[in-house]
JSON list of C-alpha atoms in Angstrom, two decimals:
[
{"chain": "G", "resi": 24, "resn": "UNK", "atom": "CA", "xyz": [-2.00, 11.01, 6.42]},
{"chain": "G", "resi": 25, "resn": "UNK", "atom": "CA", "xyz": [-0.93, 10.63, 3.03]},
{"chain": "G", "resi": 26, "resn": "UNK", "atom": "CA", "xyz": [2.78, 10.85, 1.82]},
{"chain": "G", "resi": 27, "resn": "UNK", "atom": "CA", "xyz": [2.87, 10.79, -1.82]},
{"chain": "G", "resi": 28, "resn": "UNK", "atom": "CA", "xyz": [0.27, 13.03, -3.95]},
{"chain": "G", "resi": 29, "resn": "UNK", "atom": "CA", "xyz": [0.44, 10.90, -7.96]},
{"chain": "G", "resi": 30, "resn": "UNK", "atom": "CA", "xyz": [-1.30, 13.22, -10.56]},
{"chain": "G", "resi": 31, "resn": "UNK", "atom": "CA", "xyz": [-3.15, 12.64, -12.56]},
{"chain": "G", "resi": 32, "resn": "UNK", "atom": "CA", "xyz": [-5.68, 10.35, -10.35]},
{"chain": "G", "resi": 33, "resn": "UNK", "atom": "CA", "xyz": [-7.20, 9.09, -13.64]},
{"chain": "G", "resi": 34, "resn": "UNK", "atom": "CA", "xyz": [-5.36, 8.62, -17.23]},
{"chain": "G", "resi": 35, "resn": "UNK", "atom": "CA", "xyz": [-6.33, 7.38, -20.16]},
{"chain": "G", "resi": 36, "resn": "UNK", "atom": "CA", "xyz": [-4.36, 5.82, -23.39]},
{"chain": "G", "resi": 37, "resn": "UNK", "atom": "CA", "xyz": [-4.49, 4.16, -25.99]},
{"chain": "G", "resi": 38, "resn": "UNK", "atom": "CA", "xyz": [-2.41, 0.68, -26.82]},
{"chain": "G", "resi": 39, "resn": "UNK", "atom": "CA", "xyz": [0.96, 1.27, -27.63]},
{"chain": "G", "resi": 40, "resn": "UNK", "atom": "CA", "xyz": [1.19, 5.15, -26.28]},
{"chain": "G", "resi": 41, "resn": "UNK", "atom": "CA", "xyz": [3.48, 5.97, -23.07]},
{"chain": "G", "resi": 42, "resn": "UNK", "atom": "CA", "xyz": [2.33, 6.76, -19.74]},
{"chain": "G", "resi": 43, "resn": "UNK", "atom": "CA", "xyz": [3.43, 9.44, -17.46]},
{"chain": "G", "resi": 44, "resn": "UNK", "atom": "CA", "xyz": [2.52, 9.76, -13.93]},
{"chain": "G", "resi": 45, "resn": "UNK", "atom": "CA", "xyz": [4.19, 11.69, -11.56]},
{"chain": "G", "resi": 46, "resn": "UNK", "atom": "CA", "xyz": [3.68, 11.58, -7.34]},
{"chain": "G", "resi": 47, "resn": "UNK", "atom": "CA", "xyz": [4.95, 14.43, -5.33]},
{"chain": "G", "resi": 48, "resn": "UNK", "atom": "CA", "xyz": [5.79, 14.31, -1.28]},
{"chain": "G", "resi": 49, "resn": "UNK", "atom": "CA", "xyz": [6.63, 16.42, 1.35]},
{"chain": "G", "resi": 50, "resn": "UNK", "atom": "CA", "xyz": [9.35, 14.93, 4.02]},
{"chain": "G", "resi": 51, "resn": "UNK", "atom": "CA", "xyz": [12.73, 13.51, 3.48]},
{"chain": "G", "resi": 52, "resn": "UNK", "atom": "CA", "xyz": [13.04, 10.31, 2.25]},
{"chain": "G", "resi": 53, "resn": "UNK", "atom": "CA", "xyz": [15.44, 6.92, 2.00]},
{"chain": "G", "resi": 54, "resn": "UNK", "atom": "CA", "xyz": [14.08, 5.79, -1.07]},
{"chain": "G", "resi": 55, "resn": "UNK", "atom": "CA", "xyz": [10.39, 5.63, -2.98]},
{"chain": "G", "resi": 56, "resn": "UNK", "atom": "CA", "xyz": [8.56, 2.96, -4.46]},
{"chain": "G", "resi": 57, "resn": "UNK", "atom": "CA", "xyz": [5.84, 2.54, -7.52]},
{"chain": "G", "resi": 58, "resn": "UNK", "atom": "CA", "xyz": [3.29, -0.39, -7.18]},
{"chain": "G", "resi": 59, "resn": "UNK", "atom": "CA", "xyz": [0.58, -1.23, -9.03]},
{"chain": "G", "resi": 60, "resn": "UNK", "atom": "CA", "xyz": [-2.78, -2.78, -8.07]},
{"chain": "G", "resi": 61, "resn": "UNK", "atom": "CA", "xyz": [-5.23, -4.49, -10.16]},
{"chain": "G", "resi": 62, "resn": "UNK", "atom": "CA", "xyz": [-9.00, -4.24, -9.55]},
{"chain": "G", "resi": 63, "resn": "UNK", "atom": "CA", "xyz": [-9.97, -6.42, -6.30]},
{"chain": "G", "resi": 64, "resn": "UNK", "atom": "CA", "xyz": [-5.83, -7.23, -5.44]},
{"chain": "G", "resi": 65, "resn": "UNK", "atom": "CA", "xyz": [-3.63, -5.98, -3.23]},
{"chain": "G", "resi": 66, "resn": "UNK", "atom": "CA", "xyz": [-0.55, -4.32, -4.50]},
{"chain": "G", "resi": 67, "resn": "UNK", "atom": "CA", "xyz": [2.37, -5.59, -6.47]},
{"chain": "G", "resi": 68, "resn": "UNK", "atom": "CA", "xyz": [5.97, -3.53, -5.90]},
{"chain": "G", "resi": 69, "resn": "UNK", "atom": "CA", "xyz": [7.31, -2.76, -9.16]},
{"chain": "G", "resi": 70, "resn": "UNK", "atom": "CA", "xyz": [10.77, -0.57, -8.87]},
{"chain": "G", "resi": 71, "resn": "UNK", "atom": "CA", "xyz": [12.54, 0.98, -6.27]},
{"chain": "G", "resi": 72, "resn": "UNK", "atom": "CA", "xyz": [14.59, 3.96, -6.20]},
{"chain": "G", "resi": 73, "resn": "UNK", "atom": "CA", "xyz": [17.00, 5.19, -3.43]},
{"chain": "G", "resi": 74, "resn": "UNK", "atom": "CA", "xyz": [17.52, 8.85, -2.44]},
{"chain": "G", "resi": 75, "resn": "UNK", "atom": "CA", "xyz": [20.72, 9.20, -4.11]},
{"chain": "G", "resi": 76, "resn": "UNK", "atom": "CA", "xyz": [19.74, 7.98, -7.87]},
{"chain": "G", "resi": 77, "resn": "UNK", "atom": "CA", "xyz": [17.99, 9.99, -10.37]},
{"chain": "G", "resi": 78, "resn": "UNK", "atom": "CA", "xyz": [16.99, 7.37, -12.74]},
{"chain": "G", "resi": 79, "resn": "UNK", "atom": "CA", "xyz": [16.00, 4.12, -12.97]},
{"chain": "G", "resi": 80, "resn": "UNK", "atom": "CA", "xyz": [14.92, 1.19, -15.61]},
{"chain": "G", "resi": 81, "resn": "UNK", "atom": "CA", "xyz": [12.63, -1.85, -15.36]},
{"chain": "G", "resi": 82, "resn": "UNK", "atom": "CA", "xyz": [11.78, -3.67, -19.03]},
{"chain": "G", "resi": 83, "resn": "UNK", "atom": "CA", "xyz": [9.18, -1.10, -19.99]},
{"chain": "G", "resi": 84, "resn": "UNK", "atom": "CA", "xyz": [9.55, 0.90, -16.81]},
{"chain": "G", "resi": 85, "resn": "UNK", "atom": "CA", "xyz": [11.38, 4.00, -16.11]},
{"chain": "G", "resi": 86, "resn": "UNK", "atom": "CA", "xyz": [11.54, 5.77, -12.68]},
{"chain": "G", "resi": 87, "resn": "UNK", "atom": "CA", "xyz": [12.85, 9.10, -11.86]},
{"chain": "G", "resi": 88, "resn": "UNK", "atom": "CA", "xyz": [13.63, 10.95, -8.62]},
{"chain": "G", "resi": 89, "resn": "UNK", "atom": "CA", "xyz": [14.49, 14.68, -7.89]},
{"chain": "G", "resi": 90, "resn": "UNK", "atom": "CA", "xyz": [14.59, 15.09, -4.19]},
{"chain": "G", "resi": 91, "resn": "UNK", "atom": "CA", "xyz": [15.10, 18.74, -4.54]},
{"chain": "G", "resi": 92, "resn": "UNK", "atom": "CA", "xyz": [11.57, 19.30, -5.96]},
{"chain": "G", "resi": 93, "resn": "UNK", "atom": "CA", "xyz": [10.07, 15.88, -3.88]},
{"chain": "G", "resi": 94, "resn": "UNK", "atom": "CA", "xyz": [8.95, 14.72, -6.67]},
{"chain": "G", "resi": 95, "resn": "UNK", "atom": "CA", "xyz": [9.26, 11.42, -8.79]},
{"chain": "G", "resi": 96, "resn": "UNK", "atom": "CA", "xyz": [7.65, 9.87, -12.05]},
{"chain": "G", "resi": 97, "resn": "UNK", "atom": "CA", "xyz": [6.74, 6.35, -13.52]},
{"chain": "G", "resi": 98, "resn": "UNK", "atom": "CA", "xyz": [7.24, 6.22, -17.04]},
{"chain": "G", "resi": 99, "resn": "UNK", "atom": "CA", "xyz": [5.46, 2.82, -18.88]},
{"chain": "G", "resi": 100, "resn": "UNK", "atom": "CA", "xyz": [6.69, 2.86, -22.47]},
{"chain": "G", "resi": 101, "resn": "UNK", "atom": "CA", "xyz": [4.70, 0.96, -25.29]},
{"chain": "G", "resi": 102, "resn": "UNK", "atom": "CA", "xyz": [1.72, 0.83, -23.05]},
{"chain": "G", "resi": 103, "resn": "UNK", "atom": "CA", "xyz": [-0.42, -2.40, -23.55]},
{"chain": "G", "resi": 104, "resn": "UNK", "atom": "CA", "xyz": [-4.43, -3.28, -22.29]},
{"chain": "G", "resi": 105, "resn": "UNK", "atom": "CA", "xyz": [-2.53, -5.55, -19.30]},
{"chain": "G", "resi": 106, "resn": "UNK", "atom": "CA", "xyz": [-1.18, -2.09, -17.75]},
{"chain": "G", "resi": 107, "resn": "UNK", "atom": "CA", "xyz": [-4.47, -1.68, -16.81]},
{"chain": "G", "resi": 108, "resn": "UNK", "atom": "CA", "xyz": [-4.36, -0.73, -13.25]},
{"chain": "G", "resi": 109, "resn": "UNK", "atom": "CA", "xyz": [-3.85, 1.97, -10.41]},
{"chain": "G", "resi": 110, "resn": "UNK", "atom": "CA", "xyz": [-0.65, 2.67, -9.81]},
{"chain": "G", "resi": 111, "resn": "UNK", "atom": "CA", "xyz": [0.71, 4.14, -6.74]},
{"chain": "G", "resi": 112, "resn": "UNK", "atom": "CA", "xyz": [3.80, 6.12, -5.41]},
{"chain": "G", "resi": 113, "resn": "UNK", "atom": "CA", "xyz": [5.19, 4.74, -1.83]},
{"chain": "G", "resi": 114, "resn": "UNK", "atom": "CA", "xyz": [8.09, 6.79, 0.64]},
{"chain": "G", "resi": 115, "resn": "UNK", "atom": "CA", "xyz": [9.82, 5.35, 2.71]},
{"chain": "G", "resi": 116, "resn": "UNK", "atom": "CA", "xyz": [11.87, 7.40, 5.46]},
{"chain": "G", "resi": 117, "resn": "UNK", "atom": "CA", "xyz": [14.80, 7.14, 7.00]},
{"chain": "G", "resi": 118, "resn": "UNK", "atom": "CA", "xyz": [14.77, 4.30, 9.44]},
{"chain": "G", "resi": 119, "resn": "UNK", "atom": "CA", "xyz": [13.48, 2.16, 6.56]},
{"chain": "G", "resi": 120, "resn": "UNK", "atom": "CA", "xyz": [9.83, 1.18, 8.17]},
{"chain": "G", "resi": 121, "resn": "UNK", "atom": "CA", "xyz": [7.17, 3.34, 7.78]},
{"chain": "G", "resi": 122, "resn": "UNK", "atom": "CA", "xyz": [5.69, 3.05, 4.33]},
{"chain": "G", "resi": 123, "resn": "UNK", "atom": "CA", "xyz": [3.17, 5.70, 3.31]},
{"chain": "G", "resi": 124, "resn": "UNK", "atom": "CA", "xyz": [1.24, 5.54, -0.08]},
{"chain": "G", "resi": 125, "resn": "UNK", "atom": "CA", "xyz": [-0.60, 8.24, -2.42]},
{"chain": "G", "resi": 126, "resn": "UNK", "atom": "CA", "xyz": [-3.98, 8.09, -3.57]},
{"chain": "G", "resi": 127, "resn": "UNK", "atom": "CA", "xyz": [-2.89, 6.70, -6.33]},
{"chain": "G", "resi": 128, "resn": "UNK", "atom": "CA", "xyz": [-3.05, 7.16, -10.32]},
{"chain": "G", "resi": 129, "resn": "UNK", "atom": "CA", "xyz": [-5.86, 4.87, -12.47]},
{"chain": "G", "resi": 130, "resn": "UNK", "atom": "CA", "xyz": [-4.56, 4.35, -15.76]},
{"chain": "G", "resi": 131, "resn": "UNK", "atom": "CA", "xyz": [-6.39, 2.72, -18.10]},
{"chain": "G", "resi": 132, "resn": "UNK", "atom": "CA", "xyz": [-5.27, 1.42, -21.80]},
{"chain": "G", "resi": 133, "resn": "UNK", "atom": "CA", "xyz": [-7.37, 1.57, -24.96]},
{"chain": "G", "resi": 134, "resn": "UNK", "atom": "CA", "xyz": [-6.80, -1.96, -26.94]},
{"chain": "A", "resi": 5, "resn": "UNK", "atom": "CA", "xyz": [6.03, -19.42, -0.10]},
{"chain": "A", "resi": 6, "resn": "UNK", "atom": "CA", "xyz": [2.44, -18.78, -0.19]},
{"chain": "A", "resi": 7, "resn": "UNK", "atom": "CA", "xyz": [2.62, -14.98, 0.57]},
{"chain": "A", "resi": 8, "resn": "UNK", "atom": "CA", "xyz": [0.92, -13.25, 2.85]},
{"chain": "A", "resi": 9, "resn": "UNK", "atom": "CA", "xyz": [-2.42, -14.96, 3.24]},
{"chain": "A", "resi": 10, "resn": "UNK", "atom": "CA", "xyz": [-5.65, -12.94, 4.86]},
{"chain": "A", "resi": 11, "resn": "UNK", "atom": "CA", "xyz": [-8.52, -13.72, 6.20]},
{"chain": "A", "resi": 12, "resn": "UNK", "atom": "CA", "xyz": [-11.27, -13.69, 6.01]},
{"chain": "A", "resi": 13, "resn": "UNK", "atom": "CA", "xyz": [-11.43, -12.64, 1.87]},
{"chain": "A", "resi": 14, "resn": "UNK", "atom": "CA", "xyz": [-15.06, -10.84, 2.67]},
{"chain": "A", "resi": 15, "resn": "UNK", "atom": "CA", "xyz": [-17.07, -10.07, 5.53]},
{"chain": "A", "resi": 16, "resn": "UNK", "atom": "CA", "xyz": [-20.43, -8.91, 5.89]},
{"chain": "A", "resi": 17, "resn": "UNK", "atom": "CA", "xyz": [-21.37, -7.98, 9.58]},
{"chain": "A", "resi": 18, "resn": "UNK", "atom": "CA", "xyz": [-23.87, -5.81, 11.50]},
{"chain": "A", "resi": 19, "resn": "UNK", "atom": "CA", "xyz": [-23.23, -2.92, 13.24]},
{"chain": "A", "resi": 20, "resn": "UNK", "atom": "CA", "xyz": [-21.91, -2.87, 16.76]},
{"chain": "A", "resi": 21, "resn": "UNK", "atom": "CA", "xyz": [-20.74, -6.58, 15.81]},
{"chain": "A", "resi": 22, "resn": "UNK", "atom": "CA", "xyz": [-17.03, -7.48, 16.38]},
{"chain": "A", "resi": 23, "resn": "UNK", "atom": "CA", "xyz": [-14.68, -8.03, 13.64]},
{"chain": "A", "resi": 24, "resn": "UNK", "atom": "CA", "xyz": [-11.50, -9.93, 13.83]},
{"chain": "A", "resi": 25, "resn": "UNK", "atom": "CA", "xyz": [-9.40, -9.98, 10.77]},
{"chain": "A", "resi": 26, "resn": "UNK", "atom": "CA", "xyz": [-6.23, -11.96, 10.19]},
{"chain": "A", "resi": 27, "resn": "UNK", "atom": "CA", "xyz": [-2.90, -12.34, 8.81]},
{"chain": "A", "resi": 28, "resn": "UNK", "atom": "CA", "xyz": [-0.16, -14.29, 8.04]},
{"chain": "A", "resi": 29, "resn": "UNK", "atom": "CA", "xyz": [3.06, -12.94, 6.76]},
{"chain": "A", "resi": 30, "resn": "UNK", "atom": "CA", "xyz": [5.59, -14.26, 4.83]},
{"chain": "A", "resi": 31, "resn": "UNK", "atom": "CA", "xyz": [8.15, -16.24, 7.01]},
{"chain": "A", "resi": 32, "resn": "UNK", "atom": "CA", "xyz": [11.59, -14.52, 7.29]},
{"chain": "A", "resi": 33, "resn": "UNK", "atom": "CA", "xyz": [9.73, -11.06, 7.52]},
{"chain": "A", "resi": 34, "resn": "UNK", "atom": "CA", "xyz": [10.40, -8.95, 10.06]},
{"chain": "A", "resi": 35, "resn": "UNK", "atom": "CA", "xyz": [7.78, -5.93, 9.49]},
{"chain": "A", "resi": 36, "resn": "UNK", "atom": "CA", "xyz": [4.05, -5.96, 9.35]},
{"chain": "A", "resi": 37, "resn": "UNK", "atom": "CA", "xyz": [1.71, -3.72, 8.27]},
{"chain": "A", "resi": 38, "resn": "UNK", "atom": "CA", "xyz": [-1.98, -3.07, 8.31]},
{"chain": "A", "resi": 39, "resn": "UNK", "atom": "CA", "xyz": [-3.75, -0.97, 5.61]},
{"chain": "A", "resi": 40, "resn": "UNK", "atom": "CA", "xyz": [-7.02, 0.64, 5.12]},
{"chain": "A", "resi": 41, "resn": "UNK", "atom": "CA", "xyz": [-8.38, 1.45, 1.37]},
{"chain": "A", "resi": 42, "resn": "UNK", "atom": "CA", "xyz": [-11.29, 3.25, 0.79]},
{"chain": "A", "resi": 43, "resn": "UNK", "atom": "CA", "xyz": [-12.37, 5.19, -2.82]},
{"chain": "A", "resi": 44, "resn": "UNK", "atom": "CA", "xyz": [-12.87, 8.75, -0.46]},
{"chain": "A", "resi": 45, "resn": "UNK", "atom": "CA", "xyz": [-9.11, 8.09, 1.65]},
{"chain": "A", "resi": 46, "resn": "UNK", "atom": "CA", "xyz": [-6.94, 6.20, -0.49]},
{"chain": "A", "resi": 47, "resn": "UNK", "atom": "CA", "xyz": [-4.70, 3.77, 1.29]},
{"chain": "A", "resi": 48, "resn": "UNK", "atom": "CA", "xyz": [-3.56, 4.71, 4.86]},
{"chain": "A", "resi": 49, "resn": "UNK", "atom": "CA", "xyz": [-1.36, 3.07, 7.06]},
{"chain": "A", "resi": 50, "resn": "UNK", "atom": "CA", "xyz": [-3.59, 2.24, 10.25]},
{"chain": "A", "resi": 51, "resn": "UNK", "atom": "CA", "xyz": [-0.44, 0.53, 11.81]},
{"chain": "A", "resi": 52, "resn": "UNK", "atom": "CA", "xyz": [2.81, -1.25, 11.61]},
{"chain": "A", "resi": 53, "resn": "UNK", "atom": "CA", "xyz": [4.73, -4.05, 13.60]},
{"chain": "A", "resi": 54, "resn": "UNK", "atom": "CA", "xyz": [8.65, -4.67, 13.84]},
{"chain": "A", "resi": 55, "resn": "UNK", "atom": "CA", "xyz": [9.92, -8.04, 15.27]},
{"chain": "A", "resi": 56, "resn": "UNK", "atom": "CA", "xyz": [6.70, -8.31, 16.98]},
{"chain": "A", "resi": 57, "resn": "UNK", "atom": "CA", "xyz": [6.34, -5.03, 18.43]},
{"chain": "A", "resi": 58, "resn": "UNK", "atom": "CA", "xyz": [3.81, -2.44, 17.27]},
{"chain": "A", "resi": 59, "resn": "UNK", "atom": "CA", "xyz": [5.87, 0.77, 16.54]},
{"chain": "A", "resi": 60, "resn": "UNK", "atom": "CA", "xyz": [3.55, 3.28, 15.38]},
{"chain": "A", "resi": 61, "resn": "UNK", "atom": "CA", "xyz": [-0.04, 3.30, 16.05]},
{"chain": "A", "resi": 62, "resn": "UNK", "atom": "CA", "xyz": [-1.29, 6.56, 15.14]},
{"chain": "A", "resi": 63, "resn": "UNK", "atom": "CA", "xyz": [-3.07, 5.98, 12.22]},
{"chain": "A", "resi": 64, "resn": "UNK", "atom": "CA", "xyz": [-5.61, 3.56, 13.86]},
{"chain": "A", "resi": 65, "resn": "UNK", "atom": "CA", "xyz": [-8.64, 5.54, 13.66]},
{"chain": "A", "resi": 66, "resn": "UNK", "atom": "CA", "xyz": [-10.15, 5.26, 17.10]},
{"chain": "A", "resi": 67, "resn": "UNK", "atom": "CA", "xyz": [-9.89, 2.80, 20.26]},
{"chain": "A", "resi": 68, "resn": "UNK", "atom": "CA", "xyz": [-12.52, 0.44, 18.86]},
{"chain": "A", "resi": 69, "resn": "UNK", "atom": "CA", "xyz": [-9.17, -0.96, 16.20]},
{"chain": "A", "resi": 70, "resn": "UNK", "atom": "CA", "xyz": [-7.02, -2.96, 18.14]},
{"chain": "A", "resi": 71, "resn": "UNK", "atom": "CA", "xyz": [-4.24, -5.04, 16.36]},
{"chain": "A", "resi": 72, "resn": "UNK", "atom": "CA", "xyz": [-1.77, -7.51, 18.04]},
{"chain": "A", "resi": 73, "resn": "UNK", "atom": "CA", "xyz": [0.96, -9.59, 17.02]},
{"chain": "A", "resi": 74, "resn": "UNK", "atom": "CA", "xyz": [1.55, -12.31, 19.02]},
{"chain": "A", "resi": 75, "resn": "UNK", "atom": "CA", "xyz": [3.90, -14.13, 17.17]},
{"chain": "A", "resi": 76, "resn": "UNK", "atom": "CA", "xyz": [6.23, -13.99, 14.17]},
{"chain": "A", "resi": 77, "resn": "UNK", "atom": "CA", "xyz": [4.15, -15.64, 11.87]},
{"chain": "A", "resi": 78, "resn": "UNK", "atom": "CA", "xyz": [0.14, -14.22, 12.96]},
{"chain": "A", "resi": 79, "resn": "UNK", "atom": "CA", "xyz": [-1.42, -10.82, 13.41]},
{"chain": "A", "resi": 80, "resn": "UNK", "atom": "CA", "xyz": [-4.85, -9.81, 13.77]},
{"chain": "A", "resi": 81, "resn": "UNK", "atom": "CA", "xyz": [-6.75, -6.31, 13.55]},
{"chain": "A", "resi": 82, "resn": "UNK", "atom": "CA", "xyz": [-9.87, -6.23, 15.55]},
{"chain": "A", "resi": 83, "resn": "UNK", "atom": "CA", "xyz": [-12.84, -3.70, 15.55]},
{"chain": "A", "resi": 84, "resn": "UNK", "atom": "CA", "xyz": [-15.36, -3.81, 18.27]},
{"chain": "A", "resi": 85, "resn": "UNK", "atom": "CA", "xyz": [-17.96, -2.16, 18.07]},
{"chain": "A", "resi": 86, "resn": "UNK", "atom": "CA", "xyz": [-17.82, -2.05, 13.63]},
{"chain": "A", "resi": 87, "resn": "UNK", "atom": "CA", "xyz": [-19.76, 0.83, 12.22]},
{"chain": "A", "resi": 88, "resn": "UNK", "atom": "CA", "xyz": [-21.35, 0.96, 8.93]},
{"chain": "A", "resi": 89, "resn": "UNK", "atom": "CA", "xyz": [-18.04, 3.52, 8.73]},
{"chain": "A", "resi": 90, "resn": "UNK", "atom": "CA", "xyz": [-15.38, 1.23, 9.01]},
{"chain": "A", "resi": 91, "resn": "UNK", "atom": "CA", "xyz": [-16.37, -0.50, 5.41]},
{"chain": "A", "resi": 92, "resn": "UNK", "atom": "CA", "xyz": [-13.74, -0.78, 3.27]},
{"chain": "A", "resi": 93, "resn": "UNK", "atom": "CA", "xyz": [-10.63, -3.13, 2.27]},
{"chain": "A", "resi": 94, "resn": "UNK", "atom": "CA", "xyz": [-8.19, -4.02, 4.76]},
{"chain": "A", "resi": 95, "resn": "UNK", "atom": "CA", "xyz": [-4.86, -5.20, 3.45]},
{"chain": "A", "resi": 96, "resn": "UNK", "atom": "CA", "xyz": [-2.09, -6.44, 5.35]},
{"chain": "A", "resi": 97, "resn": "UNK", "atom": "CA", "xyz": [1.77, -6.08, 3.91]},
{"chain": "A", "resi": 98, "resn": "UNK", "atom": "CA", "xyz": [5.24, -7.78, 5.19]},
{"chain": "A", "resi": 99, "resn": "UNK", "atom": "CA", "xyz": [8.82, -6.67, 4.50]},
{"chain": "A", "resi": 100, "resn": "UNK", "atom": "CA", "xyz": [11.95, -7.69, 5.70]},
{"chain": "A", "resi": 101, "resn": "UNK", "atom": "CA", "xyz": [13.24, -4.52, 6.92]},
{"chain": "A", "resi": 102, "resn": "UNK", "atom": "CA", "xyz": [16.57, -3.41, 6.19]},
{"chain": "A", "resi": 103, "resn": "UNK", "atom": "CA", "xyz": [17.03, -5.66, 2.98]},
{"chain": "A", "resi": 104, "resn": "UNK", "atom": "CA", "xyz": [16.00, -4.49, -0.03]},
{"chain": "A", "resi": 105, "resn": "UNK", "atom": "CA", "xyz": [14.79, -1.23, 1.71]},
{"chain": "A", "resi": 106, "resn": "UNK", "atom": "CA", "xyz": [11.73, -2.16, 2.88]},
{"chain": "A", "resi": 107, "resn": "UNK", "atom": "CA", "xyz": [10.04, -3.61, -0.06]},
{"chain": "A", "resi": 108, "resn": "UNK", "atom": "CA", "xyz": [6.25, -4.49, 1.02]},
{"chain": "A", "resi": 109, "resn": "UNK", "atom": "CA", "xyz": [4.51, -8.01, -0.13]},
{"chain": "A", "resi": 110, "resn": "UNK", "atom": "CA", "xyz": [0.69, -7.65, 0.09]},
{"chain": "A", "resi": 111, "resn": "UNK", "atom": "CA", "xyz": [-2.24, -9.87, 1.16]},
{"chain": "A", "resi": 112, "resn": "UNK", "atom": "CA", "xyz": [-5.25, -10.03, -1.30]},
{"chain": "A", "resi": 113, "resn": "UNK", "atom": "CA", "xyz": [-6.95, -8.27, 1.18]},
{"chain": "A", "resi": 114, "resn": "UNK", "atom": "CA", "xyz": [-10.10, -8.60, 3.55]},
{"chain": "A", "resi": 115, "resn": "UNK", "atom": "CA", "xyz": [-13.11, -6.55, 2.21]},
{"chain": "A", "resi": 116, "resn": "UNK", "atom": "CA", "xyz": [-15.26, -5.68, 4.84]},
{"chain": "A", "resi": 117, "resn": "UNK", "atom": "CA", "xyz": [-18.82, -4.46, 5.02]},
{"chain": "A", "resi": 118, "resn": "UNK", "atom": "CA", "xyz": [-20.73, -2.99, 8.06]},
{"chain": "A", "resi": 119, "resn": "UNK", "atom": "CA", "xyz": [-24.72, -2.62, 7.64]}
]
């Protein structure tokens, strides 16, 4: 079963706009994840961010967590044609093994 | 380090044939994992390994999946009898659990298709 839910499932921008996506979940969690996956590859981790932080920053990434609504969001600033991809929202519970994944956001950038 | 190399990339099969797909994680990992991706159910966790040991199994679909790690270094997931069903990309992920909280490292996948 799926952890995460990321909305929207597709996106579209154009060069140099931000992106926001956002994943929601529904158990407690030790910290969640954003990867991204480019057509025919498997996934590439991007950021982490533990259960007690509320923000974090990654060059043109920005991830941030609110564990009282179970909910995070991926923030890609000065979006360029590269950030072309699906992006994806991972949990990880306490006990630090089970990973589960969303279905995933599709974002794709305008040149 | 090479990452975690899969194979084989793509395989076409029949149905009822058996499938035997493979993986090699990164040395030093501890935690393997074996993915399913499909357009209609995302990505889902079929199962995952610590030191060696499968620890949860319930996402395996049905008893024709099998997976087995016999070593540190080699699993494989099996499907016998395939189904035209069971078409989609397998992926298989390592981690070293416990440092850096479980951070996966993907394979490039094995895209299987069942006529």
């Amino acid at each position: 079963s799926q952890q995460g839910e990321e909305d929207p499932q597709a996106l579209s921008i154009q060069e140099g706009e931000n992106a926001t996506m956002n994943c929601s979940y529904k158990t407690s969690i030790n910290n969640l994840q954003w990867y991204r996956q480019n057509s025919g590859r498997g996934l590439v981790h991007l950021i982490l961010i533990r259960s007690n932080e509320r923000e974090k920053h990654s060059g043109r990434l920005r991830v941030t967590l609110d564990t009282s609504k179970k909910s995070s969001s991926l923030l890609i600033t000065a979006s360029r044609a590269a950030d072309t991809a699906s992006y994806f929202c991972a949990t990880v519970p306490g006990g630090y093994q089970k990973v589960t994944f969303g279905i995933g956001t599709k974002l794709q950038v305008i040149p | 380090d090479a990452g975690v190399i899969q194979s084989p990339r793509h395989e076409v099969t029949e149905m009822g044939q058996e499938v035997t797909l493979r993986c090699k994680p990164i040395s030093g990992h501890n935690s393997l994992f074996w993915y399913r991706q499909t357009m209609m159910r995302g990505l889902e966790l079929l199962i995952y390994f610590n030191n060696n040991v499968p620890i949860d199994d319930s996402g395996m679909p049905e008893d024709r999946f099998s997976a087995k790690m016999p070593n540190a270094s080699f699993s494989t997931l099996k499907i016998q009898p395939s189904e035209p069903r069971d078409s989609a990309v397998y992926f298989c992920a390592s981690s070293r659990t416990g440092v850096g909280a479980n951070v996966l490292t993907f394979g490039a996948g094995s895209r299987l298709t069942v006529l």
